[in-house]
Amino acid sequence: MEKSTVVIGVIGADVHAVGNRIIEFALDHAGFNVVNLGVMVSQKEFVDAAIETNAKAIFVSSLYGQGELDCRGFGDYCKEAGLNNVLLYVGGNLVIGKSDFEPVKEKYITMGFDRVYPPGSDINQGIEDLKHDLEIMD
Amino acid sequence: MEKSTVVIGVIGADVHAVGNRIIEFALDHAGFNVVNLGVMVSQKEFVDAAIETNAKAIFVSSLYGQGELDCRGFGDYCKEAGLNNVLLYVGGNLVIGKSDFEPVKEKYITMGFDRVYPPGSDINQGIEDLKHDLEIMD
Amino acid sequence: MINQKMPLVEFLALRQEVLNQWITGKEVNLEEAVAYQKTIKADKRFSAKLKQAALDKVTLVQPRAGVALPNDLKKLLKTLQDEGGADLLPTTIDSYTRHNRYIEAQTGIDESIRIGKSLLNGFPAVNHGVSVCRDVVEYLDVPVQVRHGTPDARLLAEITLAGGFTSFEGGGISYNIPYGKNNSLEKTITDWQYVDRLVGYYEERGITINREPFGPLTGTLVPPCISHSVAILESLLAAQQGCKCITVGYGQCGNQIQDIAAIKTLEKLSKMYLNRFGYKDVRITTVFHQWMGGFPQDEAKAYAVIAWGAATAVLSGATKVIVKSPHEAFGVPTAEANSNGLKATKQLTAMLKDQVAIESPMIVEEMNIIEAETNCIIEAVLKLGNNDFGLSALRGFEAGLIDVPFAPAQCNANKALPARDNNGAVRFLDFGNLPFDETLKAFHRQKLKERAETERRDVSFQMVIDDIYAVSKGQLVGRPR
Amino acid sequence: MINQKMPLVEFLALRQEVLNQWITGKEVNLEEAVAYQKTIKADKRFSAKLKQAALDKVTLVQPRAGVALPNDLKKLLKTLQDEGGADLLPTTIDSYTRHNRYIEAQTGIDESIRIGKSLLNGFPAVNHGVSVCRDVVEYLDVPVQVRHGTPDARLLAEITLAGGFTSFEGGGISYNIPYGKNNSLEKTITDWQYVDRLVGYYEERGITINREPFGPLTGTLVPPCISHSVAILESLLAAQQGCKCITVGYGQCGNQIQDIAAIKTLEKLSKMYLNRFGYKDVRITTVFHQWMGGFPQDEAKAYAVIAWGAATAVLSGATKVIVKSPHEAFGVPTAEANSNGLKATKQLTAMLKDQVAIESPMIVEEMNIIEAETNCIIEAVLKLGNNDFGLSALRGFEAGLIDVPFAPAQCNANKALPARDNNGAVRFLDFGNLPFDETLKAFHRQKLKERAETERRDVSFQMVIDDIYAVSKGQLVGRPR
Ligand code: B12
Ligand code: B12
């Protein structure tokens, strides 16, 4: 079976690189084709890369607290670009400050993300969910 | 002027001796005549000593948490013994567990104490209050 | 007091008397109790878990905790085990039981049931009896110890050991001097010989019960040589009655060099004296108590004190550490606060376990001081008592050769006075009758002179008071304002 | 990049360009700014307070903090000062400003005003301008520093120094490599020469501004020799432009011996190289950053990590310590959480200040290693750049002679890989192109071999991953499960 492609990166002016490296490593080990855009990625770069590589999913990370500003309209932007079937996941420290996760999750769902992960999530959870959503069997 | 006498001690089965030593030292330095009954003092011992020494005040300490049980009826007991004008102060860790001080204070006021002190109080505050209550000028 | 292992018949005769002290004594059947203890697996036995920890060079964590009612106790201990990650559990006994006031303890139980809240500062195990104890211990996955402060703990030991506890804290000295006022030392030592004999009896039957002399004593500026001397005497007394698994303890003073040196010498000296008197098969482990004096009220600051204790415990190589909670300055902690103390401690015991403890000539120097002091005391005391351990302790305290600062007990001389030196190590400001040689005395005087010069004030009792308050006010050395 | 103090005319010419980058640049008048800085008293100046701390051998505490709006910032910093007891205050700049995206920063300000909550992760000082900065600084009783992560911080420096801040963090290397992706190192070094020249200008006029290269870099398993090398190069670059008061930094690795050795060598080596190039009147102090990697989510555990950092900071003799909060794993802390981190830290800086730091051959040995490593790097780099500091840095990074683990910057080689040894000290698993001699390489290999044997697995990238997660999961060495 052909490997599914996942585009990953850290959005906005965010330079937190460590989690991004580990996500690449983990997706790769799990059998995905990973396109890692690294840190400081704009919405446009995510979408262009997804189109170009015919990606099945985009994993957006935001650690530095300004994700709320950076991710605004991400879902709509993807749709406009014709990315209707691409899964959008987002994770990291998605808002400024320690807060209940439920309202944060809702906020990002509203922005068009399919799945939202709380601070310090195990990336393997994300990979499991991805396999489930893509109906990939182990 | 004659020195006023204060009876001090730690009530019940309580053996916390350190604060008691310091209270003796501080009252002594402040010019009082101190009768120190030490630790593990019963209500009867407090009252007997106060009568015998014609004390102006009794300083009860309770640290170990069982003060609520030990101090029950202390005010009435003093009155029954004829100690109507003796000031009753109590301080220490007066209940089990960390809790708001106001209800604790009320509880001990109800038991007949004139003044109630929260955990880790500065003994000099107690001495100032005593001077005030006894109308002693510095 | 006797100076030999108590003969079995004598012991068994005495038991009847002890078991009659309270109604629940009748529930204890020694044969059945031995059989019951045999059913307790190694992972729920103190002796096995301590042995393994010593081998693995890790430091186990243990809280203090106890409430009036069994179901509440079960819930509390389970939380400390599951949430807090306690490796070892306690059951702290209430203060009425500690003074054998079982009637008042019963009132406490009844009242606690009535108002639905524990009015006792611990678990009245005697009143609850054997089967309730078993029910508690069986509910948990890790070993459980009895922690108390009971001068006469004979009935408590009978009931709790039959009740499945696998470790028993205390001793005839360490549960008298800091925990009572008028108790005769002769009586408490005799009563604890009974407890140790009971443990020795279990040992004869193949059941090892861990014994732990209470190290910190008054918890207030106790110099290592004093607590070491008590630990050594109680270890000898316990070994004489047949105890084979002893954990000697020490309460953190706060200066890291002194604290590390203290744990190292505590182990070394205890083994040395046990060997000298032929108790070569006694296994010695150590317990480090996080700061036992007055705590800061602010919880963030309390966490810092807790963490510093945790770090020093691991770096000193202690086998276990007894944990404080961020509620310490206020009152008996909630299960949550207690768990938080455990979690903070565990974070550091785990993070630091791989680190090689720093070796340093400064630690060796401090070890030499503590050894010299302790040897002065123990040799003088043993001489006075003709190597009869009980008698030595008795006469030693009478003569003030051992003297515990701030102790409430009348049988303690209360002449020696401690104060911190310029680096925060606890020294003596007044020797009382401590049998130190001139070199040692000169050392202490010099150390306090240095501090006095730095602070531009005389060495005096005010220093001691300042030191008592210091940690709760965010210092170690109580400097003048 | 130049290799001399930037001539005054050149500098002044360049200024006009810089000040035109954003509207608020117009507010800066250098003469007036110097006059304003002269009105700031010693107790509100970084330079004076650090000097005094070094003399008194105490460790000052400083938090990180910044919010979008001035009034909120004032309130926040005042709380940290009054409740938390901060000795020094920060103003952390938001990430848009760090990337000179002043338009987005403005959106952030406007949005924050609209919804009444800071949507920026720091204070956009450029957008707010000089007089707002002064208003903030004047409101407080202790010195305030600009902390950021800005590759091109020229305008930010102009505005904040005119705005009354007395210390400025960063450097052409340390605010490039961990904080950007595509920034040319040549450009960032040149831009920071401007910042340093500005500080040098103030210095010429009698105003000492403290400069602090950012020590921890990526905060993630950075071996001391790497951060030391960057600190030394940035100190040389700063000194060359006339800076006289430099604080070199280091992020805690977690093994106490390595951490103490790191602070000691950091000070020693920085001074040595400054001396060698004739900068003998530069005052060097040190800053210790509490654990900069991933934190445990549980607050009790976070407190333990904070306290361990505080203790190591004091015992290493650092002049100040930068404090984390119990919210670290989640997000920018509330004022209260931030104060709690400060209070926990202060409890230990105060309790431990009187303790003599342990001297040990083990620390000396570790110091020797760090010195040898750092000298290998710096000598190789200086040789490659013909003692031109900027060129040396540039070529050194190009050649991978300096290599910062996990850096996002493309100008970083990213070949060297760190991992912990069996005792938790950070070593190299892969040297990349680091110019270590064979003895050093053999040392590192041996250290990792020991760990591999203990863990019965091969030395591999999995170890690195395990180490990255370790502290947040309550370990130091990431052992296999
Ligand atoms: C040292 C100590 C011990 C030592 C005592 C040694 C001794 N014999 O003195 C030892 C280790 C033996 C001990 C034993 C126990 N302790 Co204790 N102990 C402490 C500790 C850490 C410090 C007490 C102290 O010396 N403080 C320093 C002195 C100077 O301060 P102070 O006692 O508070 O007194 C000052 C003020 O309160 C005030 N004051 C006091 N009384 C009065 C009265 C008046 C009128 C006024 C004006 C002022 C005033 O002035 C004093 C002088 O400054 C406290 C916790 C803490 N505070 O940090 C727990 C604490 C008091 N102990 C406690 C408990 C439960 C016990 C034990 C039951 C259990 C155990 N852990 O073994 C036993 C009790 C034994 C018994 N029967 O009493 C609890 C009490 C719980 C509660 N109230 O909810 C505390 C609060 C710890 C805790 N959080 O659980 N303890
Ligand atoms: C190391 C670190 C840094 C380093 C980064 C070095 C580098 N270039 O990588 C440095 C020191 C440079 C730094 C800088 C800053 N940082 Co920082 N940093 C951290 C820290 C301590 C650890 C981050 C980390 O590496 N974790 C380890 C990795 C493995 O975990 P991770 O990043 O969380 O990623 C994992 C999971 O979240 C998950 N995941 C992530 N994304 C996604 C996406 C999907 C789809 C899924 C399924 C899973 C997933 O999987 C990853 C792998 O396991 C965190 C706090 C913490 N977590 O303890 C703060 C933190 C992220 N930083 C923060 C801030 C504010 C900053 C600064 C703005 C301010 C400053 N302190 O200087 C700058 C930002 C600069 C910028 N423009 O981005 C804040 C963010 C605040 C918020 N959200 O409210 C944090 C939370 C600290 C705090 N409490 O204030 N930081």
XYZ file of N, CA and C and ligand atoms in Angstrom, chain A residues 13-19 22-23 59-61 63-65 89-93 95-97 117-121 123 126, chain D residues 64 92 95 98-99 121 148 178-179 214 217-220 292-295 324 327-333 406 408 468-469, ligand 2:
271
model
N 4.623 32.782 14.152
C 5.984 33.227 14.445
C 6.619 32.329 15.496
N 6.104 31.140 15.603
C 6.495 30.200 16.664
C 7.736 29.414 16.250
N 8.733 29.366 17.139
C 9.979 28.669 16.788
C 10.228 27.406 17.610
N 9.245 26.953 18.363
C 9.451 25.745 19.177
C 9.667 24.534 18.271
N 10.896 24.057 18.242
C 11.294 23.076 17.235
C 11.341 21.646 17.753
N 11.357 21.479 19.065
C 11.643 20.150 19.622
C 10.507 19.168 19.354
N 9.285 19.577 19.705
C 8.135 18.706 19.476
C 7.995 18.359 18.005
N 10.137 15.538 16.986
C 9.664 14.254 17.493
C 8.439 13.789 16.715
N 7.590 14.723 16.348
C 6.412 14.359 15.556
C 6.844 13.772 14.206
N -0.860 18.389 10.210
C -0.682 18.469 11.662
C -0.094 19.844 11.982
N -0.923 20.705 12.529
C -0.444 22.029 12.909
C -0.050 22.010 14.386
N 1.116 22.530 14.686
C 1.505 22.722 16.083
C 1.539 24.206 16.390
N 2.796 26.299 19.930
C 3.233 26.192 21.319
C 3.234 27.525 22.036
N 3.517 28.580 21.323
C 3.927 29.825 21.967
C 2.788 30.700 22.465
N 1.565 30.274 22.285
C 0.443 30.990 22.906
C -0.352 31.862 21.955
N -5.504 18.583 12.022
C -5.293 18.339 13.455
C -4.457 19.498 13.977
N -4.705 19.842 15.210
C -3.864 20.881 15.818
C -3.543 20.491 17.263
N -2.335 20.812 17.711
C -1.950 20.467 19.078
C -0.876 21.406 19.601
N -0.625 21.323 20.894
C 0.396 22.157 21.535
C -0.177 22.930 22.707
N 0.404 24.100 22.960
C -0.124 24.969 24.013
C -0.937 26.053 23.307
N -3.505 28.121 23.713
C -3.892 29.473 24.129
C -2.873 29.978 25.133
N -3.007 31.246 25.472
C -2.110 31.815 26.466
C -2.616 31.465 27.851
N -1.775 30.835 28.635
C -2.148 30.579 30.014
C -2.786 29.226 30.216
N -5.656 18.847 20.315
C -4.943 18.137 21.381
C -4.444 19.088 22.471
N -4.608 18.683 23.717
C -4.186 19.544 24.845
C -2.657 19.544 25.016
N -2.148 20.460 25.845
C -0.707 20.567 26.072
C -0.073 19.231 26.439
N 1.120 19.000 25.896
C 1.884 17.816 26.264
C 1.267 16.502 25.839
N 0.391 16.518 24.839
C -0.227 15.262 24.388
C 0.816 14.304 23.839
N 2.103 12.140 21.129
C 1.907 12.180 19.673
C 1.323 10.863 19.164
N -2.260 11.006 18.629
C -2.604 11.648 17.361
C -2.478 10.687 16.194
N 10.109 35.708 34.559
C 9.804 36.138 33.193
C 8.351 36.579 33.197
N 8.936 40.749 29.250
C 9.068 39.816 28.138
C 8.292 40.382 26.951
N 5.892 37.705 20.628
C 6.568 37.061 19.494
C 6.437 37.806 18.177
N 9.141 40.362 18.266
C 10.421 39.679 18.105
C 10.765 39.480 16.630
N 9.723 39.352 15.823
C 9.978 39.161 14.393
C 9.722 40.445 13.615
N 1.776 37.039 23.675
C 2.533 36.361 24.721
C 3.593 37.258 25.353
N 13.579 38.982 25.488
C 12.818 38.803 24.266
C 13.201 37.588 23.440
N 18.261 29.853 18.364
C 17.090 29.173 18.927
C 15.787 29.865 18.557
N 15.857 31.065 17.988
C 14.668 31.909 17.867
C 14.240 32.216 16.442
N 21.779 35.369 25.877
C 20.783 34.385 26.316
C 21.430 33.008 26.441
N 19.819 28.945 25.230
C 19.638 28.599 23.811
C 18.323 27.845 23.615
N 18.349 26.608 23.152
C 17.072 25.906 22.938
C 16.506 25.289 24.219
N 17.238 25.401 25.296
C 16.717 24.891 26.566
C 16.591 23.385 26.618
N 17.086 22.721 25.641
C 16.834 21.291 25.515
C 18.138 20.506 25.363
N 14.971 24.543 31.663
C 14.373 25.213 30.515
C 13.658 24.262 29.567
N 13.723 22.979 29.844
C 13.065 22.020 28.962
C 11.625 21.771 29.385
N 11.027 20.735 28.829
C 9.641 20.407 29.122
C 9.433 20.135 30.609
N 8.378 20.721 31.171
C 8.079 20.625 32.597
C 7.016 19.569 32.868
N 11.072 29.700 36.994
C 9.911 29.158 36.292
C 8.708 29.166 37.226
N 2.944 26.720 36.484
C 2.119 26.599 35.272
C 2.936 26.286 34.022
N 4.245 26.172 34.163
C 5.120 26.122 32.989
C 4.647 25.193 31.877
N 4.223 23.984 32.215
C 3.870 23.029 31.160
C 2.644 23.474 30.361
N 1.851 24.385 30.928
C 0.594 24.754 30.284
C 0.649 26.041 29.480
N 1.065 27.111 30.148
C 1.045 28.366 29.415
C 1.610 29.493 30.235
N 1.562 30.673 29.653
C 2.058 31.854 30.341
C 1.381 31.905 31.710
N 2.164 32.005 32.788
C 1.572 31.904 34.121
C 0.763 33.126 34.506
N 18.832 20.848 18.548
C 17.406 21.148 18.374
C 17.099 22.584 17.981
N 16.084 25.625 15.584
C 15.281 25.767 14.376
C 16.039 26.469 13.240
N 14.454 13.789 26.314
C 13.660 15.016 26.127
C 12.403 14.974 26.994
N 11.782 13.800 27.066
C 10.561 13.675 27.865
C 10.836 13.503 29.363
C 11.923 24.623 25.302
C 10.995 25.807 25.308
C 11.424 26.963 24.650
C 12.714 27.054 23.855
C 12.409 26.549 22.438
C 13.639 26.112 21.701
C 13.256 25.725 20.332
N 13.555 26.555 19.370
O 12.634 24.691 20.140
C 12.977 28.572 23.908
C 13.760 28.873 25.182
C 13.736 29.169 22.753
C 11.562 29.084 24.058
C 11.153 30.332 23.642
C 9.897 30.847 23.872
N 8.918 30.276 24.564
Co 8.956 28.443 25.128
N 8.898 26.769 25.972
C 9.725 25.754 25.975
C 9.171 24.643 26.883
C 9.873 24.701 28.227
C 9.301 23.205 26.324
C 8.800 22.999 24.923
C 9.281 21.659 24.448
O 10.286 21.548 23.760
N 8.611 20.548 24.895
C 8.975 19.213 24.563
C 8.214 18.768 23.294
C 8.584 17.325 22.991
O 6.820 18.824 23.600
P 5.797 19.798 22.827
O 6.518 20.915 22.243
O 4.697 20.090 23.774
O 5.219 18.867 21.649
C 4.612 17.611 21.899
C 3.099 17.665 22.159
O 2.596 18.925 22.533
C 2.447 17.116 20.959
N 2.050 18.024 19.886
C 2.529 19.233 19.543
N 1.930 19.685 18.458
C 1.037 18.772 18.066
C 0.156 18.698 17.020
C -0.662 17.573 16.858
C -1.602 17.504 15.711
C -0.576 16.513 17.796
C -1.432 15.316 17.655
C 0.298 16.571 18.860
C 1.113 17.693 18.979
O 3.436 16.246 20.440
C 4.740 16.811 20.644
C 5.780 15.732 20.724
O 5.597 14.930 21.877
C 7.671 24.985 27.015
C 6.951 24.641 28.326
C 6.811 23.187 28.601
N 6.141 22.414 27.771
O 7.320 22.753 29.592
C 7.740 26.507 26.857
C 6.556 27.307 26.214
C 5.977 26.510 25.074
N 7.178 28.539 25.733
C 6.427 29.583 25.874
C 6.767 30.918 25.490
C 5.778 32.003 25.850
C 7.950 31.200 24.845
C 8.390 32.576 24.392
C 7.349 33.442 23.702
C 8.816 33.461 25.521
C 10.069 33.182 26.123
N 10.007 32.475 27.232
O 11.093 33.621 25.648
C 9.482 32.182 23.380
C 8.816 32.005 22.019
C 9.653 32.273 20.881
C 8.843 32.008 19.672
N 8.776 32.988 18.800
O 8.252 30.974 19.476
C 5.141 29.246 26.557
C 3.897 29.278 25.682
C 2.810 29.964 26.445
C 1.411 29.668 26.178
N 1.035 28.870 25.204
O 0.616 30.192 26.948
C 5.459 27.865 27.204
C 4.270 26.913 27.372
C 6.082 28.173 28.579
C 5.163 28.936 29.488
N 4.409 28.283 30.334
O 5.136 30.168 29.437
N 10.754 28.165 24.611
